[in-house]
CSV table of C-alpha atoms in Angstrom, one decimal:
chain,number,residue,atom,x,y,z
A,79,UNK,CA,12.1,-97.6,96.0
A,80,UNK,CA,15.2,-97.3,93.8
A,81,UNK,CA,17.7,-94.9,95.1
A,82,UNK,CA,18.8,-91.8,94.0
A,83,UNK,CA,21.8,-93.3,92.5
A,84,UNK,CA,19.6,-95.3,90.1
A,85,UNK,CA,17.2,-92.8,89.0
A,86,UNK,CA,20.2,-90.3,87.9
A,87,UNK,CA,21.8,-93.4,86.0
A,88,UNK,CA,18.7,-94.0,84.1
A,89,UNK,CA,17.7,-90.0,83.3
A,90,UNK,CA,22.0,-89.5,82.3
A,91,UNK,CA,21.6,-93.2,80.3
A,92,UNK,CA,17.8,-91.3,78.9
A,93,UNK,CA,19.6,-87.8,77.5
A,94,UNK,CA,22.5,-89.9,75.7
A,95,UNK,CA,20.0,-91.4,73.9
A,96,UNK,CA,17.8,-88.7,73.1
A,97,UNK,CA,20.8,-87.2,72.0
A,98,UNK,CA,22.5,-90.1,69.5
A,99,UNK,CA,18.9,-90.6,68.1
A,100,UNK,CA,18.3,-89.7,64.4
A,101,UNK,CA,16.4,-86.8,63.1
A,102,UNK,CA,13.1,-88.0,62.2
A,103,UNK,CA,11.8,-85.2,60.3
A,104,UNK,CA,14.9,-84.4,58.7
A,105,UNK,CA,14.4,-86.9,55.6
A,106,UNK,CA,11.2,-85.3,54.3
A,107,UNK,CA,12.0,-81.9,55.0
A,108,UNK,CA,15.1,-82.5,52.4
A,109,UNK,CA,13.4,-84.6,50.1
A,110,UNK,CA,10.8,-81.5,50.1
A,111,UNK,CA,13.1,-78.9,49.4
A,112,UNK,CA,14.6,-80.9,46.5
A,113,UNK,CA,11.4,-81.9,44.8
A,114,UNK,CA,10.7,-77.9,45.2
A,115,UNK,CA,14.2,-76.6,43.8
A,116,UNK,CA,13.8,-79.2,40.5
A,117,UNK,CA,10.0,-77.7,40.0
A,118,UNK,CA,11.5,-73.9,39.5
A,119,UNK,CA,14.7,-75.7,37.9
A,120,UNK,CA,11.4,-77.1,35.1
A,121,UNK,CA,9.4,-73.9,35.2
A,122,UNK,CA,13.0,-71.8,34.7
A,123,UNK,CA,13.7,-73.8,31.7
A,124,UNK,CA,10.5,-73.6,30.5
A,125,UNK,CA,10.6,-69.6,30.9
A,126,UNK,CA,14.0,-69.9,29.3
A,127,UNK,CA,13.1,-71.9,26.1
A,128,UNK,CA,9.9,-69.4,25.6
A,129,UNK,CA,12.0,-66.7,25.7
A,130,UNK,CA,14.3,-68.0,23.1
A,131,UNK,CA,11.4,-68.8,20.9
A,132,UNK,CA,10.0,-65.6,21.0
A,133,UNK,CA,13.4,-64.3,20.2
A,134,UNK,CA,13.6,-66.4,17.4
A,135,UNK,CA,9.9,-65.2,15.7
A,136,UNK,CA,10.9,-62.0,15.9
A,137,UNK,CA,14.1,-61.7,14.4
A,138,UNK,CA,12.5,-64.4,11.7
A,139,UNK,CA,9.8,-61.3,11.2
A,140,UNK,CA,12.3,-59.0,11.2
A,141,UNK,CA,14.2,-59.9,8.7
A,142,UNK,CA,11.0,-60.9,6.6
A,143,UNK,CA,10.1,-56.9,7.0
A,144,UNK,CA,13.4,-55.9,5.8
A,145,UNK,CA,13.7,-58.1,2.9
A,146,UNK,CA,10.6,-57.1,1.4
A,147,UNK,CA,11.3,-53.5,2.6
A,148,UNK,CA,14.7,-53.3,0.5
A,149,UNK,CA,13.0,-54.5,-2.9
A,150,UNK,CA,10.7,-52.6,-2.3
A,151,UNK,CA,12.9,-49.2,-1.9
A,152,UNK,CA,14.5,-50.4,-4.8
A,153,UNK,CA,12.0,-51.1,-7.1
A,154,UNK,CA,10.4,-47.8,-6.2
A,155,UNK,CA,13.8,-45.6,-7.1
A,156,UNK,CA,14.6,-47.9,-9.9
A,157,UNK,CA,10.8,-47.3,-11.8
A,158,UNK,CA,11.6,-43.1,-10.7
A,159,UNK,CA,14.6,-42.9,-12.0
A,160,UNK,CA,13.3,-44.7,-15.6
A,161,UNK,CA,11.0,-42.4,-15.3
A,162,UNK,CA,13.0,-39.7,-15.6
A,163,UNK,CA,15.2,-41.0,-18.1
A,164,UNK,CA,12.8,-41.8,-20.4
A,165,UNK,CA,11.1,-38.6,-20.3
A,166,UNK,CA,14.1,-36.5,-21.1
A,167,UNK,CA,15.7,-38.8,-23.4
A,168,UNK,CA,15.1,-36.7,-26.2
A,169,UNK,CA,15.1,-33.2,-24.3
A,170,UNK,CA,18.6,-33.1,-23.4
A,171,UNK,CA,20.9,-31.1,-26.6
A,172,UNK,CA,23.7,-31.8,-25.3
A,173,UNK,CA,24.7,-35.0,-27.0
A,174,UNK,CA,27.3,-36.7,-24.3
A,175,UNK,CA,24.6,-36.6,-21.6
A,176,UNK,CA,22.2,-37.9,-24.2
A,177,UNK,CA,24.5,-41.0,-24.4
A,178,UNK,CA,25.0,-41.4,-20.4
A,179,UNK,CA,21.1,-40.8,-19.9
A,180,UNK,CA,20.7,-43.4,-22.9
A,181,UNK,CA,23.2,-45.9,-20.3
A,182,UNK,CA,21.6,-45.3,-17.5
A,183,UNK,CA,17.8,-45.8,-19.1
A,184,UNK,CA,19.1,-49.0,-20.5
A,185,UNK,CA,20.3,-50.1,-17.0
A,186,UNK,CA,17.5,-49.8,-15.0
A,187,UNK,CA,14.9,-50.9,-18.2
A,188,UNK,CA,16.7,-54.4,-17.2
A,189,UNK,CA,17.0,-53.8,-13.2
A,190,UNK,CA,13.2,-53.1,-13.6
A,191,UNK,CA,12.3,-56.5,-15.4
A,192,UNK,CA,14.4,-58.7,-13.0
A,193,UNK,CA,13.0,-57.0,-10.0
A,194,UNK,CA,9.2,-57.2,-11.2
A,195,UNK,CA,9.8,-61.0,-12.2
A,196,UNK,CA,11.0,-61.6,-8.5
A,197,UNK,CA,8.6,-60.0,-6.4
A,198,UNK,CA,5.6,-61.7,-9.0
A,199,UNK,CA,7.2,-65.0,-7.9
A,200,UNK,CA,7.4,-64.3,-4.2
A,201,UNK,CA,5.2,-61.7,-3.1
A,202,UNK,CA,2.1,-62.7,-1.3
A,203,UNK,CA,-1.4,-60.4,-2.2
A,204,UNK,CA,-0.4,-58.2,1.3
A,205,UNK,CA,3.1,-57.5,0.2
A,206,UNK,CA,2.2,-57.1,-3.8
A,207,UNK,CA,0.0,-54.1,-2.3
A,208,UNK,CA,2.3,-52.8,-0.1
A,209,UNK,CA,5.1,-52.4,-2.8
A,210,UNK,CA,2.0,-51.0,-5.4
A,211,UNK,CA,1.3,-48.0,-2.3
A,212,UNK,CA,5.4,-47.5,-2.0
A,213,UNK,CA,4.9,-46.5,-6.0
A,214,UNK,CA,2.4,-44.4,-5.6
A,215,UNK,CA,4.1,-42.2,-2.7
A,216,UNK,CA,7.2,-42.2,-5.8
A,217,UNK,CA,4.7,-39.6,-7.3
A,218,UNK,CA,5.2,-37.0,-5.4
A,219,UNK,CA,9.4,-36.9,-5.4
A,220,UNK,CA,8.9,-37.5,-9.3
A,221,UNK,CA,6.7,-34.6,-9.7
A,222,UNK,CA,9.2,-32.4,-7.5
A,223,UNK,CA,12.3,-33.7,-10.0
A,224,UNK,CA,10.2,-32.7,-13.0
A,225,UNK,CA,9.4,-29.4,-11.5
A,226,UNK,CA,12.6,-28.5,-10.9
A,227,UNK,CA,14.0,-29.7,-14.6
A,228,UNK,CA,10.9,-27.6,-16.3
A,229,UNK,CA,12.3,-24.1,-14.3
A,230,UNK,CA,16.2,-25.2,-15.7
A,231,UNK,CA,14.8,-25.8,-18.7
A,232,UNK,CA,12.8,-22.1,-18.8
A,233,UNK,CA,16.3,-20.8,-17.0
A,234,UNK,CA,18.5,-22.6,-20.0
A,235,UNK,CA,19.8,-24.5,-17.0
A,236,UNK,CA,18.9,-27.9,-18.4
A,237,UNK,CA,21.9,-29.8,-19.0
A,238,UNK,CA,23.7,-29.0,-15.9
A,239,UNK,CA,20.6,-29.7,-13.8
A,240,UNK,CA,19.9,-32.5,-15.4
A,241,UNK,CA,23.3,-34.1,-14.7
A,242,UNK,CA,22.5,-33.4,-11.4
A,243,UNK,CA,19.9,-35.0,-10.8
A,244,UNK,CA,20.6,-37.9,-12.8
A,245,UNK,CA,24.0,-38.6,-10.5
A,246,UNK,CA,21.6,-37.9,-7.7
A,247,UNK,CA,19.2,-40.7,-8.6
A,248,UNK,CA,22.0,-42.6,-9.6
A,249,UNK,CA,23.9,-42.8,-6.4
A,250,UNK,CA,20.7,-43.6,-4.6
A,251,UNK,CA,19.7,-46.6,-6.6
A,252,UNK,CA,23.8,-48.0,-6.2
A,253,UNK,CA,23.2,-47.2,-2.4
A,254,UNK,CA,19.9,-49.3,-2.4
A,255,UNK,CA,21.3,-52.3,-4.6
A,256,UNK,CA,24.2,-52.8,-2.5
A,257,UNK,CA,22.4,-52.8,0.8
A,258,UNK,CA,20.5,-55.5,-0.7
A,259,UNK,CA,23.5,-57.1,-2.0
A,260,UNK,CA,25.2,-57.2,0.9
A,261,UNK,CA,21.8,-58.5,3.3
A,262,UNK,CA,22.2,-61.6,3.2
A,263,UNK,CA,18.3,-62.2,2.4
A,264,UNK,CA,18.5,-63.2,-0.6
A,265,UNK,CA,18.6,-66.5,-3.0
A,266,UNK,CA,21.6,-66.5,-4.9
A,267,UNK,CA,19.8,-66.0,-8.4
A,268,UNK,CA,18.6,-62.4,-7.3
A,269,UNK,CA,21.9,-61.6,-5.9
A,270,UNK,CA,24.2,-62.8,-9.2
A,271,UNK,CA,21.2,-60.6,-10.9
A,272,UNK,CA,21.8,-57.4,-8.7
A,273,UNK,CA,25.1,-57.8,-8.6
A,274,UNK,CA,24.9,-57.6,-12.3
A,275,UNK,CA,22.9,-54.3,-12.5
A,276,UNK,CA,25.1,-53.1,-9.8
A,277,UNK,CA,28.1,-53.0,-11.9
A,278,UNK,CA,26.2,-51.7,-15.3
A,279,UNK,CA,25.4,-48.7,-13.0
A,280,UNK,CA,28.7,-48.2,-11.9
A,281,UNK,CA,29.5,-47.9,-15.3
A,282,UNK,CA,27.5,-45.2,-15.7
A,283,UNK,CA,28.9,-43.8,-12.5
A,284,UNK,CA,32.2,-43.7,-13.8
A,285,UNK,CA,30.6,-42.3,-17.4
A,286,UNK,CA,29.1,-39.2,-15.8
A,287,UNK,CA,32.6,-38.6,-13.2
A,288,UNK,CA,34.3,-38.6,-16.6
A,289,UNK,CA,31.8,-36.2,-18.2
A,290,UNK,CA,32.0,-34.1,-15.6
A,291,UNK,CA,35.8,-33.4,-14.9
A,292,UNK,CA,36.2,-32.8,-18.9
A,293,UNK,CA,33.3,-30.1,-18.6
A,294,UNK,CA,35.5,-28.5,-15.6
A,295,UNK,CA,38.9,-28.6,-18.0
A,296,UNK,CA,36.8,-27.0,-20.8
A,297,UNK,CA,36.0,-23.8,-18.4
């Protein structure tokens, strides 16, 4: 039998080893956890590059719903306001506004034409009928402008009402070319071409301000 001496020898000799051996299991346990962090590291980016290409499609249709929405407002207060002026062209007496209304019927005859060519070019059979419904809901306003000008004209109120709503009408269709102007969703031919209309209606702008402020010296 070995002594007592030997068996504690070999059991202290058995611990150091146990203890300075490598961890077996430690290897795949790591190599786990990595395979595990680069799968949601792929899914993330994945997640990540949907996200952006979602964000992308919808600014893309966003700015495809504002373009056309725009010309659209446009067009629709361009065609009322020729409207207007081409029904009253020969109402008005007083022969200064007969000149600025003559201006401003000129104007948007031209604004009209460039903005009919371009959404003929460009505007699909959805959006030709959307911008044909926006006229149609111009009726009603149009109606309510020549209401109010047929009680002036029965009050002898025309000329002063009529300057009203012409500078009304007028500042609305500046306000609505230099939104799309200023865009940035447009070619550059439509934009030289608004530009264009733009500043043959500030002319009249400035034609009417004139009008007016020698009308207020006169009282």
């Amino acid at each position: 039998m070995e002594s007592e001496e030997n068996i504690y020898s070999k059991e202290f000799i058995e611990r150091l080893n146990n203890q300075n051996a490598p961890a077996v299991s430690a290897g795949p346990v790591r190599i786990q956890t990595a395979g595990l962090w680069i799968k949601i590291a792929i899914i993330a980016g994945v997640l990540v590059m949907a996200g952006v290409a979602l964000a992308l499609n919808a600014m893309s249709a966003e700015r495809a719903r504002q373009r056309i929405l725009l010309i659209n407002n446009l067009t629709a207060l361009s065609v009322q306001s020729h409207e207007v002026t081409k029904k009253y062209q020969n109402n008005i007496n007083d022969t200064k506004i007969r000149v600025v209304n003559e201006h401003f019927f000129q104007s948007l005859f031209g604004l009209n034409n460039d903005l009919e060519a371009y959404t003929k070019k460009v505007y699909s059979k959805e959006q030709d009928k959307v911008l044909k419904d926006d006229l149609k809901k111009t009726k009603t306003s149009l109606q309510d402008i020549f209401d109010r000008l047929h009680k002036a004209d029965l009050n002898e109120t025309l000329s002063r009402s009529y300057i009203h709503e012409l500078t009304s009408l007028l500042d609305q269709n500046i306000t609505a070319l230099q939104k799309a102007i200023n865009s940035g969703y447009y070619g550059k031919e439509l934009v030289e071409q608004l530009k264009k209309h733009n500043t043959e209606l500030l002319k009249v702008q400035a034609e009417i301000k004139n009008l007016e402020e020698q009308r207020a010296k006169q009282k």
